[in-house]
Amino acid sequence: MQYVKGEICGVENCRATQYYIEDGLLVCKNGHRNAGRVQVQEDEDGFGTQGRKTRRKRETRERVSRVLRGPQASELYLQAYQLILWNQCHWLVQTKGFPAELETLVQDLWALRLQLLKAKVEDISDAEANSHVFSSRSELGTDTEAEDAKQRKRKPLGKDMPTLLDTLGLCYLATLLLRLPVSLGDIHSWVVREEIPFIRAVRLLPLTMREKLPSVYLGALDTRSMLQPDSLHTSVIRLVTDYSREFGVSFPRLNHPLILFKYISELALPLDIYPVVDQLAQLIPYKFSFPTSGDRYRISCQPEPQLISLLIVAVKLCYPFDAITRCPKSANEPAALRIDWKAWAAIRHGVRSEFGETPGEGSEMGAEERDVFDMSEAQMDHYLSWYEKIWLDEEGRKNNPKAFPKQLLDMFPTDRSDLSCKEADPRVETNAIFDKVKQVQRSIATRSIVLDSDVHDADRPVKRPGSYYGLYRTVENIPPDARAFFEEAARVVGLSLRALVEAVFQTESRLQAWKLAERKMDAMQGEA
């Protein structure tokens, strides 16, 4: 009998470990049957399966991104854009005291613009229009990050999509329709002082809206550099052209009497210069309206640069920047007064400092690491307060407390209300302007009056106002005293110094052409 070795039998304390097979059961050497132990033959078909693990397959889940694509992304971008536009109108009405009709006009202009965008948003295939989210199993791709990288390489926005700069243009056109004395220089100064919502306007959007916007649209609503003055003028003339071409909307001409008075007040000039500018405007003539055809993008063809260039030409005629002695014929002439431009520059600098303009204000966006070493304590506090206001995302930190340890935040509190960026009071600003005008007027002197009958030496004629007129073709040609005035005028009108010099030179060229035509006409009449 053949035995096989196995476990201890255990029946009646049997210690046997050797078994033989009987009727398929194992029987120990002492004859005890073990009913629970059955001899089983291994199947040859299952050879090699020992040690293999089998796991249940999990359900395949699609990777879904929260970032919208296609028409949904475009629609969300327009909604975000409209929210920023509403914030700007709300600030103008509530803070600056503009009439409530301003918001209605901006809404109407925006509704017309949406009609042009309607076809762009709706002209999408049904497959894209019906998909609310982006799936990793779609034909567009399998990785959201790869898709974002492709989007960043594309053109930021289509040519029909509105840009963030156009929001300021729409607000300006609304003030133009209401005939309010608001210049593009005012809007630019509000942007520089971060009063009107524009710098990093994306921070005004709710976090849920920002999470669903693609990086292309987020970048379009985020500003990485300070607004350039000339670009604001270009944006306005482009909007005027689009509304005129697409809808036949005609905008009124500039309310130049009030705007001119505003320029004269801010530049602290004698009011006697006002009729001189009016006479020069009739000679060229300038209509102070927005052109819709021709060379409309040229600075000298736009109304505000035309008005400020006429004012500068009048200043150069009546109150020149050189030291040449000119004698008027009558005390009633505007040129009978003489402005001390060095005193004017000193008063201008003093009033701006007293008004509260922090040194370096408006240049925070372009600050670099090396600029920190040259900052004073006040400038450093101002910069950190600006950084807190513009860059810190309070909503994102509250919704995601794990993003930054609370213990560290408590050690370095950011709530510094005493150093926060404060908006300027319009009444204080107006009082500062009139104080500057009074100080300049106290420094104004009178010129010597010389009648024609008092001139006896024909070989030495008296120099009259307007003679020896100097032309400044480039910025480098401007003398120091005139440069301070040109810089202040460029700030008032919201232009770069180069563009302002170009506009003034073009106006002077047109006046020279008029003078030459008058001489030819007089010569022809004399011959006749």
PDB file of C-alpha atoms in Angstrom, residues 175-425:
ATOM      1  CA  THR A 175     -19.610 111.880 -22.239  1.00  0.00           C
ATOM      2  CA  LEU A 176     -19.219 113.307 -25.741  1.00  0.00           C
ATOM      3  CA  LEU A 177     -22.899 112.636 -26.487  1.00  0.00           C
ATOM      4  CA  LEU A 178     -23.848 114.344 -23.231  1.00  0.00           C
ATOM      5  CA  ARG A 179     -21.624 117.326 -24.162  1.00  0.00           C
ATOM      6  CA  LEU A 180     -19.735 117.051 -20.882  1.00  0.00           C
ATOM      7  CA  PRO A 181     -16.358 118.851 -20.546  1.00  0.00           C
ATOM      8  CA  VAL A 182     -14.372 115.624 -20.208  1.00  0.00           C
ATOM      9  CA  SER A 183     -11.142 115.126 -22.112  1.00  0.00           C
ATOM     10  CA  LEU A 184      -9.159 112.004 -22.849  1.00  0.00           C
ATOM     11  CA  GLY A 185      -6.490 113.460 -20.603  1.00  0.00           C
ATOM     12  CA  ASP A 186      -8.909 113.209 -17.678  1.00  0.00           C
ATOM     13  CA  ILE A 187      -9.590 109.543 -18.405  1.00  0.00           C
ATOM     14  CA  HIS A 188      -5.894 108.813 -18.763  1.00  0.00           C
ATOM     15  CA  SER A 189      -5.126 110.507 -15.437  1.00  0.00           C
ATOM     16  CA  TRP A 190      -7.882 108.464 -13.747  1.00  0.00           C
ATOM     17  CA  VAL A 191      -6.286 105.302 -15.113  1.00  0.00           C
ATOM     18  CA  VAL A 192      -2.795 106.342 -14.001  1.00  0.00           C
ATOM     19  CA  ARG A 193      -4.038 107.150 -10.503  1.00  0.00           C
ATOM     20  CA  GLU A 194      -6.044 103.877 -10.550  1.00  0.00           C
ATOM     21  CA  GLU A 195      -9.308 105.589  -9.768  1.00  0.00           C
ATOM     22  CA  ILE A 196     -11.391 104.223 -12.633  1.00  0.00           C
ATOM     23  CA  PRO A 197     -11.368 100.389 -12.799  1.00  0.00           C
ATOM     24  CA  PHE A 198      -8.899  99.443 -15.540  1.00  0.00           C
ATOM     25  CA  ILE A 199      -5.552  98.247 -14.174  1.00  0.00           C
ATOM     26  CA  ARG A 200      -5.848  94.459 -13.751  1.00  0.00           C
ATOM     27  CA  ALA A 201      -9.582  94.664 -14.343  1.00  0.00           C
ATOM     28  CA  VAL A 202      -9.686  90.870 -14.230  1.00  0.00           C
ATOM     29  CA  ARG A 203      -9.589  91.084 -10.424  1.00  0.00           C
ATOM     30  CA  LEU A 204     -13.108  92.563 -10.511  1.00  0.00           C
ATOM     31  CA  LEU A 205     -14.524  89.298 -11.869  1.00  0.00           C
ATOM     32  CA  PRO A 206     -15.866  86.591  -9.539  1.00  0.00           C
ATOM     33  CA  LEU A 207     -13.595  83.615  -8.990  1.00  0.00           C
ATOM     34  CA  THR A 208     -16.092  81.230 -10.590  1.00  0.00           C
ATOM     35  CA  MET A 209     -16.054  83.309 -13.766  1.00  0.00           C
ATOM     36  CA  ARG A 210     -12.261  83.519 -13.867  1.00  0.00           C
ATOM     37  CA  GLU A 211     -11.897  79.756 -13.492  1.00  0.00           C
ATOM     38  CA  LYS A 212     -14.036  79.134 -16.584  1.00  0.00           C
ATOM     39  CA  LEU A 213     -12.381  81.710 -18.856  1.00  0.00           C
ATOM     40  CA  PRO A 214      -9.586  80.458 -21.158  1.00  0.00           C
ATOM     41  CA  SER A 215      -6.147  81.949 -20.703  1.00  0.00           C
ATOM     42  CA  VAL A 216      -6.535  83.923 -23.941  1.00  0.00           C
ATOM     43  CA  TYR A 217      -9.509  85.856 -22.602  1.00  0.00           C
ATOM     44  CA  LEU A 218      -8.018  86.212 -19.133  1.00  0.00           C
ATOM     45  CA  GLY A 219      -4.929  87.798 -20.662  1.00  0.00           C
ATOM     46  CA  ALA A 220      -7.108  90.202 -22.661  1.00  0.00           C
ATOM     47  CA  LEU A 221      -8.702  91.477 -19.451  1.00  0.00           C
ATOM     48  CA  ASP A 222      -5.421  91.730 -17.551  1.00  0.00           C
ATOM     49  CA  THR A 223      -3.007  94.647 -17.967  1.00  0.00           C
ATOM     50  CA  ARG A 224       0.717  94.071 -17.645  1.00  0.00           C
ATOM     51  CA  SER A 225       1.888  97.607 -18.442  1.00  0.00           C
ATOM     52  CA  MET A 226       0.691 101.155 -17.950  1.00  0.00           C
ATOM     53  CA  LEU A 227      -1.719 102.623 -20.491  1.00  0.00           C
ATOM     54  CA  GLN A 228       0.016 104.585 -23.242  1.00  0.00           C
ATOM     55  CA  PRO A 229      -1.657 107.971 -23.861  1.00  0.00           C
ATOM     56  CA  ASP A 230      -1.664 107.811 -27.673  1.00  0.00           C
ATOM     57  CA  SER A 231      -3.372 104.416 -27.720  1.00  0.00           C
ATOM     58  CA  LEU A 232      -6.448 105.868 -26.006  1.00  0.00           C
ATOM     59  CA  HIS A 233      -6.877 108.443 -28.801  1.00  0.00           C
ATOM     60  CA  THR A 234      -6.452 105.696 -31.412  1.00  0.00           C
ATOM     61  CA  SER A 235      -9.069 103.525 -29.709  1.00  0.00           C
ATOM     62  CA  VAL A 236     -11.622 106.349 -29.692  1.00  0.00           C
ATOM     63  CA  ILE A 237     -11.167 107.209 -33.365  1.00  0.00           C
ATOM     64  CA  ARG A 238     -11.494 103.509 -34.241  1.00  0.00           C
ATOM     65  CA  LEU A 239     -14.762 103.248 -32.309  1.00  0.00           C
ATOM     66  CA  VAL A 240     -16.119 106.396 -33.957  1.00  0.00           C
ATOM     67  CA  THR A 241     -15.268 104.974 -37.377  1.00  0.00           C
ATOM     68  CA  ASP A 242     -16.894 101.609 -36.636  1.00  0.00           C
ATOM     69  CA  TYR A 243     -20.131 103.128 -35.340  1.00  0.00           C
ATOM     70  CA  SER A 244     -20.299 105.487 -38.300  1.00  0.00           C
ATOM     71  CA  ARG A 245     -19.650 102.776 -40.888  1.00  0.00           C
ATOM     72  CA  GLU A 246     -21.773  99.975 -39.420  1.00  0.00           C
ATOM     73  CA  PHE A 247     -24.708 101.869 -37.897  1.00  0.00           C
ATOM     74  CA  GLY A 248     -24.566 105.388 -39.296  1.00  0.00           C
ATOM     75  CA  VAL A 249     -24.058 106.906 -35.840  1.00  0.00           C
ATOM     76  CA  SER A 250     -22.667 110.441 -35.974  1.00  0.00           C
ATOM     77  CA  PHE A 251     -21.081 111.902 -32.884  1.00  0.00           C
ATOM     78  CA  PRO A 252     -21.233 115.640 -32.131  1.00  0.00           C
ATOM     79  CA  ARG A 253     -18.139 117.736 -32.363  1.00  0.00           C
ATOM     80  CA  LEU A 254     -16.066 118.480 -29.322  1.00  0.00           C
ATOM     81  CA  ASN A 255     -17.559 120.905 -26.813  1.00  0.00           C
ATOM     82  CA  HIS A 256     -14.486 123.024 -27.403  1.00  0.00           C
ATOM     83  CA  PRO A 257     -15.530 126.201 -25.505  1.00  0.00           C
ATOM     84  CA  LEU A 258     -15.708 124.341 -22.199  1.00  0.00           C
ATOM     85  CA  ILE A 259     -12.761 122.078 -22.982  1.00  0.00           C
ATOM     86  CA  LEU A 260     -10.640 125.109 -23.952  1.00  0.00           C
ATOM     87  CA  PHE A 261     -11.526 126.866 -20.706  1.00  0.00           C
ATOM     88  CA  LYS A 262     -10.586 123.688 -18.860  1.00  0.00           C
ATOM     89  CA  TYR A 263      -7.203 123.561 -20.621  1.00  0.00           C
ATOM     90  CA  ILE A 264      -6.510 127.218 -19.833  1.00  0.00           C
ATOM     91  CA  SER A 265      -7.397 126.719 -16.172  1.00  0.00           C
ATOM     92  CA  GLU A 266      -5.302 123.584 -15.706  1.00  0.00           C
ATOM     93  CA  LEU A 267      -2.326 125.200 -17.429  1.00  0.00           C
ATOM     94  CA  ALA A 268      -2.755 128.373 -15.313  1.00  0.00           C
ATOM     95  CA  LEU A 269      -2.794 130.681 -18.337  1.00  0.00           C
ATOM     96  CA  PRO A 270      -4.360 134.159 -18.530  1.00  0.00           C
ATOM     97  CA  LEU A 271      -7.934 134.073 -19.776  1.00  0.00           C
ATOM     98  CA  ASP A 272      -6.962 136.693 -22.422  1.00  0.00           C
ATOM     99  CA  ILE A 273      -5.613 133.802 -24.503  1.00  0.00           C
ATOM    100  CA  TYR A 274      -9.151 132.453 -25.092  1.00  0.00           C
ATOM    101  CA  PRO A 275     -10.165 134.806 -27.988  1.00  0.00           C
ATOM    102  CA  VAL A 276      -6.775 134.315 -29.610  1.00  0.00           C
ATOM    103  CA  VAL A 277      -7.400 130.571 -29.884  1.00  0.00           C
ATOM    104  CA  ASP A 278     -10.861 131.231 -31.347  1.00  0.00           C
ATOM    105  CA  GLN A 279      -9.422 133.498 -34.017  1.00  0.00           C
ATOM    106  CA  LEU A 280      -6.742 130.972 -34.949  1.00  0.00           C
ATOM    107  CA  ALA A 281      -9.372 128.216 -35.219  1.00  0.00           C
ATOM    108  CA  GLN A 282     -11.326 130.321 -37.732  1.00  0.00           C
ATOM    109  CA  LEU A 283      -8.253 130.889 -39.874  1.00  0.00           C
ATOM    110  CA  ILE A 284      -7.331 127.243 -40.494  1.00  0.00           C
ATOM    111  CA  PRO A 285     -10.291 126.315 -39.947  1.00  0.00           C
ATOM    112  CA  TYR A 286     -10.720 123.561 -37.363  1.00  0.00           C
ATOM    113  CA  LYS A 287     -14.198 122.115 -36.763  1.00  0.00           C
ATOM    114  CA  PHE A 288     -13.156 119.940 -33.764  1.00  0.00           C
ATOM    115  CA  SER A 289     -15.123 116.926 -35.004  1.00  0.00           C
ATOM    116  CA  PHE A 290     -14.028 113.333 -35.376  1.00  0.00           C
ATOM    117  CA  PRO A 291     -13.089 112.398 -38.957  1.00  0.00           C
ATOM    118  CA  THR A 292     -14.542 109.157 -40.318  1.00  0.00           C
ATOM    119  CA  SER A 293     -12.561 108.990 -43.556  1.00  0.00           C
ATOM    120  CA  GLY A 294      -9.204 109.978 -44.954  1.00  0.00           C
ATOM    121  CA  ASP A 295      -6.163 110.160 -42.706  1.00  0.00           C
ATOM    122  CA  ARG A 296      -8.308 109.908 -39.586  1.00  0.00           C
ATOM    123  CA  TYR A 297      -5.706 108.147 -37.438  1.00  0.00           C
ATOM    124  CA  ARG A 298      -3.277 111.041 -37.714  1.00  0.00           C
ATOM    125  CA  ILE A 299      -2.965 112.895 -34.428  1.00  0.00           C
ATOM    126  CA  SER A 300      -3.359 116.325 -36.030  1.00  0.00           C
ATOM    127  CA  CYS A 301      -6.743 115.276 -37.487  1.00  0.00           C
ATOM    128  CA  GLN A 302      -8.335 114.535 -34.110  1.00  0.00           C
ATOM    129  CA  PRO A 303     -10.263 117.239 -32.216  1.00  0.00           C
ATOM    130  CA  GLU A 304      -8.514 117.368 -28.847  1.00  0.00           C
ATOM    131  CA  PRO A 305      -4.970 117.472 -30.297  1.00  0.00           C
ATOM    132  CA  GLN A 306      -6.176 120.215 -32.652  1.00  0.00           C
ATOM    133  CA  LEU A 307      -7.509 122.294 -29.772  1.00  0.00           C
ATOM    134  CA  ILE A 308      -4.429 121.930 -27.566  1.00  0.00           C
ATOM    135  CA  SER A 309      -2.121 122.663 -30.521  1.00  0.00           C
ATOM    136  CA  LEU A 310      -3.982 125.909 -31.222  1.00  0.00           C
ATOM    137  CA  LEU A 311      -3.610 126.853 -27.559  1.00  0.00           C
ATOM    138  CA  ILE A 312       0.131 126.204 -27.661  1.00  0.00           C
ATOM    139  CA  VAL A 313       0.516 128.241 -30.853  1.00  0.00           C
ATOM    140  CA  ALA A 314      -1.370 131.108 -29.187  1.00  0.00           C
ATOM    141  CA  VAL A 315       0.927 130.864 -26.155  1.00  0.00           C
ATOM    142  CA  LYS A 316       4.000 130.971 -28.384  1.00  0.00           C
ATOM    143  CA  LEU A 317       2.637 134.053 -30.132  1.00  0.00           C
ATOM    144  CA  CYS A 318       1.591 135.999 -27.043  1.00  0.00           C
ATOM    145  CA  TYR A 319       3.884 134.652 -24.317  1.00  0.00           C
ATOM    146  CA  PRO A 320       7.005 133.283 -26.068  1.00  0.00           C
ATOM    147  CA  PHE A 321       9.561 131.190 -24.227  1.00  0.00           C
ATOM    148  CA  ASP A 322      12.652 133.105 -25.401  1.00  0.00           C
ATOM    149  CA  ALA A 323      14.234 136.229 -23.902  1.00  0.00           C
ATOM    150  CA  ILE A 324      13.590 138.515 -26.890  1.00  0.00           C
ATOM    151  CA  THR A 325      11.943 141.808 -25.930  1.00  0.00           C
ATOM    152  CA  ARG A 326       8.709 142.410 -27.861  1.00  0.00           C
ATOM    153  CA  CYS A 327       6.590 145.507 -27.424  1.00  0.00           C
ATOM    154  CA  PRO A 328       2.864 145.549 -28.167  1.00  0.00           C
ATOM    155  CA  LYS A 329       1.043 148.556 -29.556  1.00  0.00           C
ATOM    156  CA  SER A 330      -1.745 148.595 -26.981  1.00  0.00           C
ATOM    157  CA  ALA A 331      -2.279 147.532 -23.404  1.00  0.00           C
ATOM    158  CA  ASN A 332      -5.460 145.738 -24.485  1.00  0.00           C
ATOM    159  CA  GLU A 333      -3.542 143.140 -26.466  1.00  0.00           C
ATOM    160  CA  PRO A 334      -3.161 139.686 -24.873  1.00  0.00           C
ATOM    161  CA  ALA A 335       0.560 139.942 -25.591  1.00  0.00           C
ATOM    162  CA  ALA A 336       0.807 142.934 -23.240  1.00  0.00           C
ATOM    163  CA  LEU A 337       1.297 140.445 -20.410  1.00  0.00           C
ATOM    164  CA  ARG A 338       4.528 138.563 -19.812  1.00  0.00           C
ATOM    165  CA  ILE A 339       4.715 135.174 -18.086  1.00  0.00           C
ATOM    166  CA  ASP A 340       7.786 134.203 -16.116  1.00  0.00           C
ATOM    167  CA  TRP A 341       8.066 130.581 -17.275  1.00  0.00           C
ATOM    168  CA  LYS A 342      10.617 129.637 -14.631  1.00  0.00           C
ATOM    169  CA  ALA A 343       8.242 130.803 -11.906  1.00  0.00           C
ATOM    170  CA  TRP A 344       5.379 129.033 -13.720  1.00  0.00           C
ATOM    171  CA  ALA A 345       7.294 125.734 -13.683  1.00  0.00           C
ATOM    172  CA  ALA A 346       8.125 126.129  -9.984  1.00  0.00           C
ATOM    173  CA  ILE A 347       4.500 126.868  -9.066  1.00  0.00           C
ATOM    174  CA  ARG A 348       3.302 123.945 -11.159  1.00  0.00           C
ATOM    175  CA  HIS A 349       5.702 121.573  -9.398  1.00  0.00           C
ATOM    176  CA  GLY A 350       4.779 122.901  -5.966  1.00  0.00           C
ATOM    177  CA  VAL A 351       1.031 122.617  -6.493  1.00  0.00           C
ATOM    178  CA  ARG A 352       1.324 119.063  -7.800  1.00  0.00           C
ATOM    179  CA  SER A 353       3.336 118.080  -4.752  1.00  0.00           C
ATOM    180  CA  GLU A 354       0.873 119.772  -2.405  1.00  0.00           C
ATOM    181  CA  PHE A 355      -2.035 118.137  -4.202  1.00  0.00           C
ATOM    182  CA  GLY A 356      -0.731 114.815  -3.016  1.00  0.00           C
ATOM    183  CA  GLU A 357       0.781 113.155  -6.041  1.00  0.00           C
ATOM    184  CA  THR A 358       3.168 110.560  -4.694  1.00  0.00           C
ATOM    185  CA  PRO A 359       6.579 110.497  -6.388  1.00  0.00           C
ATOM    186  CA  GLY A 360       6.554 107.707  -8.918  1.00  0.00           C
ATOM    187  CA  GLU A 361       2.752 107.560  -9.019  1.00  0.00           C
ATOM    188  CA  GLY A 362       1.659 105.880 -12.209  1.00  0.00           C
ATOM    189  CA  SER A 363       4.991 104.080 -12.695  1.00  0.00           C
ATOM    190  CA  GLU A 364       4.317 101.162 -10.346  1.00  0.00           C
ATOM    191  CA  MET A 365       3.611  98.795 -13.245  1.00  0.00           C
ATOM    192  CA  GLY A 366       7.095  99.400 -14.643  1.00  0.00           C
ATOM    193  CA  ALA A 367       8.971  99.142 -11.343  1.00  0.00           C
ATOM    194  CA  GLU A 368      11.950  96.766 -11.315  1.00  0.00           C
ATOM    195  CA  GLU A 369      14.070  95.184  -8.609  1.00  0.00           C
ATOM    196  CA  ARG A 370      16.755  97.860  -8.708  1.00  0.00           C
ATOM    197  CA  ASP A 371      14.170 100.613  -8.192  1.00  0.00           C
ATOM    198  CA  VAL A 372      13.565  99.395  -4.643  1.00  0.00           C
ATOM    199  CA  PHE A 373      16.968 100.666  -3.497  1.00  0.00           C
ATOM    200  CA  ASP A 374      16.104 104.231  -4.575  1.00  0.00           C
ATOM    201  CA  MET A 375      12.665 104.338  -2.916  1.00  0.00           C
ATOM    202  CA  SER A 376      12.078 106.400   0.173  1.00  0.00           C
ATOM    203  CA  GLU A 377       9.995 105.147   3.077  1.00  0.00           C
ATOM    204  CA  ALA A 378       6.867 106.890   1.790  1.00  0.00           C
ATOM    205  CA  GLN A 379       7.405 105.539  -1.718  1.00  0.00           C
ATOM    206  CA  MET A 380       7.924 102.021  -0.399  1.00  0.00           C
ATOM    207  CA  ASP A 381       4.712 102.199   1.650  1.00  0.00           C
ATOM    208  CA  HIS A 382       2.848 103.520  -1.369  1.00  0.00           C
ATOM    209  CA  TYR A 383       4.189 100.757  -3.596  1.00  0.00           C
ATOM    210  CA  LEU A 384       3.286  97.991  -1.130  1.00  0.00           C
ATOM    211  CA  SER A 385      -0.197  99.435  -0.693  1.00  0.00           C
ATOM    212  CA  TRP A 386      -0.579  99.544  -4.459  1.00  0.00           C
ATOM    213  CA  TYR A 387       0.623  95.957  -4.748  1.00  0.00           C
ATOM    214  CA  GLU A 388      -1.863  94.841  -2.096  1.00  0.00           C
ATOM    215  CA  LYS A 389      -4.713  96.564  -3.907  1.00  0.00           C
ATOM    216  CA  ILE A 390      -3.847  95.362  -7.408  1.00  0.00           C
ATOM    217  CA  TRP A 391      -2.286  91.922  -7.075  1.00  0.00           C
ATOM    218  CA  LEU A 392      -3.517  90.231  -3.885  1.00  0.00           C
ATOM    219  CA  ASP A 393      -6.495  87.974  -4.550  1.00  0.00           C
ATOM    220  CA  GLU A 394      -8.536  88.118  -1.350  1.00  0.00           C
ATOM    221  CA  GLU A 395     -11.441  86.144  -2.807  1.00  0.00           C
ATOM    222  CA  GLY A 396      -9.214  83.317  -3.974  1.00  0.00           C
ATOM    223  CA  ARG A 397      -7.469  83.149  -0.604  1.00  0.00           C
ATOM    224  CA  LYS A 398     -10.751  82.958   1.297  1.00  0.00           C
ATOM    225  CA  ASN A 399     -12.151  80.240  -0.964  1.00  0.00           C
ATOM    226  CA  ASN A 400      -8.941  78.220  -0.781  1.00  0.00           C
ATOM    227  CA  PRO A 401      -7.498  78.548   2.749  1.00  0.00           C
ATOM    228  CA  LYS A 402      -4.909  75.822   2.038  1.00  0.00           C
ATOM    229  CA  ALA A 403      -3.251  77.950  -0.627  1.00  0.00           C
ATOM    230  CA  PHE A 404      -1.179  79.748   2.011  1.00  0.00           C
ATOM    231  CA  PRO A 405      -0.721  78.925   5.698  1.00  0.00           C
ATOM    232  CA  LYS A 406      -2.877  81.095   7.923  1.00  0.00           C
ATOM    233  CA  GLN A 407      -0.113  81.271  10.528  1.00  0.00           C
ATOM    234  CA  LEU A 408       2.147  83.130   8.096  1.00  0.00           C
ATOM    235  CA  LEU A 409      -0.640  85.454   7.019  1.00  0.00           C
ATOM    236  CA  ASP A 410      -1.307  86.385  10.642  1.00  0.00           C
ATOM    237  CA  MET A 411       2.373  87.236  11.118  1.00  0.00           C
ATOM    238  CA  PHE A 412       2.330  89.633   8.146  1.00  0.00           C
ATOM    239  CA  PRO A 413      -1.087  91.357   8.046  1.00  0.00           C
ATOM    240  CA  THR A 414      -1.939  93.118   4.798  1.00  0.00           C
ATOM    241  CA  ASP A 415      -4.879  95.197   5.990  1.00  0.00           C
ATOM    242  CA  ARG A 416      -3.274  98.644   6.114  1.00  0.00           C
ATOM    243  CA  SER A 417      -6.133 101.072   5.783  1.00  0.00           C
ATOM    244  CA  ASP A 418      -3.984 104.031   6.757  1.00  0.00           C
ATOM    245  CA  LEU A 419      -1.691 103.515   3.784  1.00  0.00           C
ATOM    246  CA  SER A 420      -4.275 102.369   1.268  1.00  0.00           C
ATOM    247  CA  CYS A 421      -4.522 104.099  -2.073  1.00  0.00           C
ATOM    248  CA  LYS A 422      -6.982 106.940  -1.625  1.00  0.00           C
ATOM    249  CA  GLU A 423      -8.930 108.578  -4.390  1.00  0.00           C
ATOM    250  CA  ALA A 424      -8.547 112.281  -4.920  1.00  0.00           C
ATOM    251  CA  ASP A 425     -11.390 114.542  -3.870  1.00  0.00           C
TER     252      ASP A 425
END
